Amino acid sequence: MLTQPEWQALILSAQVGLWATLVCLLPGIGCGWLLARKNFFAKPAFEALLFMPMVLPPTVPGYLLLVTFGSQGVAGQWLKTHFNIEFAFNWKGAVLASAIIAFPLMVQAAKLSVQMIDRRLEQAASTLGANPLKVWLTVTLPLMLPGILIGLIMVFSRSLGEFGATITFVGNIVGETRTLPLAIYSATHQINGDAMAIRLICISLGFAFFALLLSNILSRRAEKWLGVNRA
């Protein structure tokens, strides 16, 4: 039976994960399509910049977010003054941190889904009189949907597990920023907190396994749908 603090951590994690997923959706699709279809100057540098959160220590993005969007940061002061929006040390900051760390997963999934599309289908739609926007909306985007779903699952799952950037940027505040991984961390540093830590770890394992299983199933179905043969 979960305690109230455990439920708070789970609900907050779900809230942060859902918002981070929504934040990553459209920019991730756009960047994935751009990387798959367009060649432009500094493309390798642009791609490296997008994927840097995957290889950096998570505390680095967290610190950069704190410096930029904190109460003393340029962006943080501007948002506070003009829109009364604060990111540091509240759940909105946790969303921002999770979205930045998970964003490369959305980009990668969108990029791969575009690369798997048979461009002859798009060309056929063009020859039938469809303009580029209509081709993208009626042919490209529907064929990307399996990859987009995979990306959304991976972004949500990664958001549930985000720790380093979150604790650096927004701290570990009960009921405000203490998500599932932070609750596990706190439990391991409490006297008699082992039972709580084990319960939350089991929940995390279940989420991770289900997300990877669902992603694998969707990936196989997408490959079958698009006619991609596995080696």
PDB file of N, CA and C in Angstrom, residues 146 150 153 209-224 230:
ATOM      1  N   PRO A 146       3.600   5.817 -36.402  1.00  0.00           N
ATOM      2  CA  PRO A 146       4.170   4.787 -35.517  1.00  0.00           C
ATOM      3  C   PRO A 146       5.454   5.248 -34.836  1.00  0.00           C
ATOM      4  N   ILE A 150       6.219   5.916 -30.787  1.00  0.00           N
ATOM      5  CA  ILE A 150       7.379   5.366 -30.095  1.00  0.00           C
ATOM      6  C   ILE A 150       8.149   6.482 -29.390  1.00  0.00           C
ATOM      7  N   ILE A 153       6.323   7.638 -26.259  1.00  0.00           N
ATOM      8  CA  ILE A 153       6.478   6.668 -25.159  1.00  0.00           C
ATOM      9  C   ILE A 153       7.847   6.809 -24.511  1.00  0.00           C
ATOM     10  N   PHE A 209       9.932  -1.422 -17.975  1.00  0.00           N
ATOM     11  CA  PHE A 209       9.740  -2.641 -18.762  1.00  0.00           C
ATOM     12  C   PHE A 209       8.556  -2.501 -19.707  1.00  0.00           C
ATOM     13  N   PHE A 210       7.451  -1.976 -19.205  1.00  0.00           N
ATOM     14  CA  PHE A 210       6.257  -1.832 -20.036  1.00  0.00           C
ATOM     15  C   PHE A 210       6.515  -0.860 -21.185  1.00  0.00           C
ATOM     16  N   ALA A 211       7.211   0.236 -20.910  1.00  0.00           N
ATOM     17  CA  ALA A 211       7.493   1.217 -21.957  1.00  0.00           C
ATOM     18  C   ALA A 211       8.374   0.634 -23.047  1.00  0.00           C
ATOM     19  N   LEU A 212       9.415  -0.099 -22.653  1.00  0.00           N
ATOM     20  CA  LEU A 212      10.305  -0.696 -23.648  1.00  0.00           C
ATOM     21  C   LEU A 212       9.596  -1.797 -24.429  1.00  0.00           C
ATOM     22  N   LEU A 213       8.772  -2.564 -23.754  1.00  0.00           N
ATOM     23  CA  LEU A 213       8.018  -3.616 -24.433  1.00  0.00           C
ATOM     24  C   LEU A 213       7.060  -3.013 -25.453  1.00  0.00           C
ATOM     25  N   LEU A 214       6.322  -1.988 -25.044  1.00  0.00           N
ATOM     26  CA  LEU A 214       5.377  -1.345 -25.947  1.00  0.00           C
ATOM     27  C   LEU A 214       6.097  -0.691 -27.121  1.00  0.00           C
ATOM     28  N   SER A 215       7.241  -0.067 -26.848  1.00  0.00           N
ATOM     29  CA  SER A 215       8.020   0.554 -27.920  1.00  0.00           C
ATOM     30  C   SER A 215       8.505  -0.487 -28.917  1.00  0.00           C
ATOM     31  N   ASN A 216       8.949  -1.625 -28.428  1.00  0.00           N
ATOM     32  CA  ASN A 216       9.430  -2.690 -29.310  1.00  0.00           C
ATOM     33  C   ASN A 216       8.303  -3.251 -30.165  1.00  0.00           C
ATOM     34  N   ILE A 217       7.131  -3.434 -29.565  1.00  0.00           N
ATOM     35  CA  ILE A 217       5.979  -3.941 -30.314  1.00  0.00           C
ATOM     36  C   ILE A 217       5.581  -2.959 -31.415  1.00  0.00           C
ATOM     37  N   LEU A 218       5.504  -1.680 -31.067  1.00  0.00           N
ATOM     38  CA  LEU A 218       5.152  -0.663 -32.052  1.00  0.00           C
ATOM     39  C   LEU A 218       6.188  -0.576 -33.165  1.00  0.00           C
ATOM     40  N   SER A 219       7.450  -0.724 -32.798  1.00  0.00           N
ATOM     41  CA  SER A 219       8.517  -0.665 -33.796  1.00  0.00           C
ATOM     42  C   SER A 219       8.394  -1.801 -34.800  1.00  0.00           C
ATOM     43  N   ARG A 220       8.130  -2.998 -34.306  1.00  0.00           N
ATOM     44  CA  ARG A 220       7.975  -4.147 -35.203  1.00  0.00           C
ATOM     45  C   ARG A 220       6.760  -3.977 -36.121  1.00  0.00           C
ATOM     46  N   ARG A 221       5.667  -3.491 -35.565  1.00  0.00           N
ATOM     47  CA  ARG A 221       4.466  -3.291 -36.377  1.00  0.00           C
ATOM     48  C   ARG A 221       4.678  -2.195 -37.418  1.00  0.00           C
ATOM     49  N   ALA A 222       5.428  -1.154 -37.027  1.00  0.00           N
ATOM     50  CA  ALA A 222       5.706  -0.080 -37.975  1.00  0.00           C
ATOM     51  C   ALA A 222       6.565  -0.581 -39.130  1.00  0.00           C
ATOM     52  N   GLU A 223       7.556  -1.403 -38.821  1.00  0.00           N
ATOM     53  CA  GLU A 223       8.414  -1.945 -39.858  1.00  0.00           C
ATOM     54  C   GLU A 223       7.621  -2.851 -40.802  1.00  0.00           C
ATOM     55  N   LYS A 224       6.718  -3.623 -40.226  1.00  0.00           N
ATOM     56  CA  LYS A 224       5.873  -4.501 -41.054  1.00  0.00           C
ATOM     57  C   LYS A 224       4.948  -3.681 -41.931  1.00  0.00           C
ATOM     58  N   ARG A 230      13.451  -7.094 -41.391  1.00  0.00           N
ATOM     59  CA  ARG A 230      14.524  -7.223 -40.408  1.00  0.00           C
ATOM     60  C   ARG A 230      15.563  -8.203 -40.899  1.00  0.00           C
TER      61      ARG A 230
END
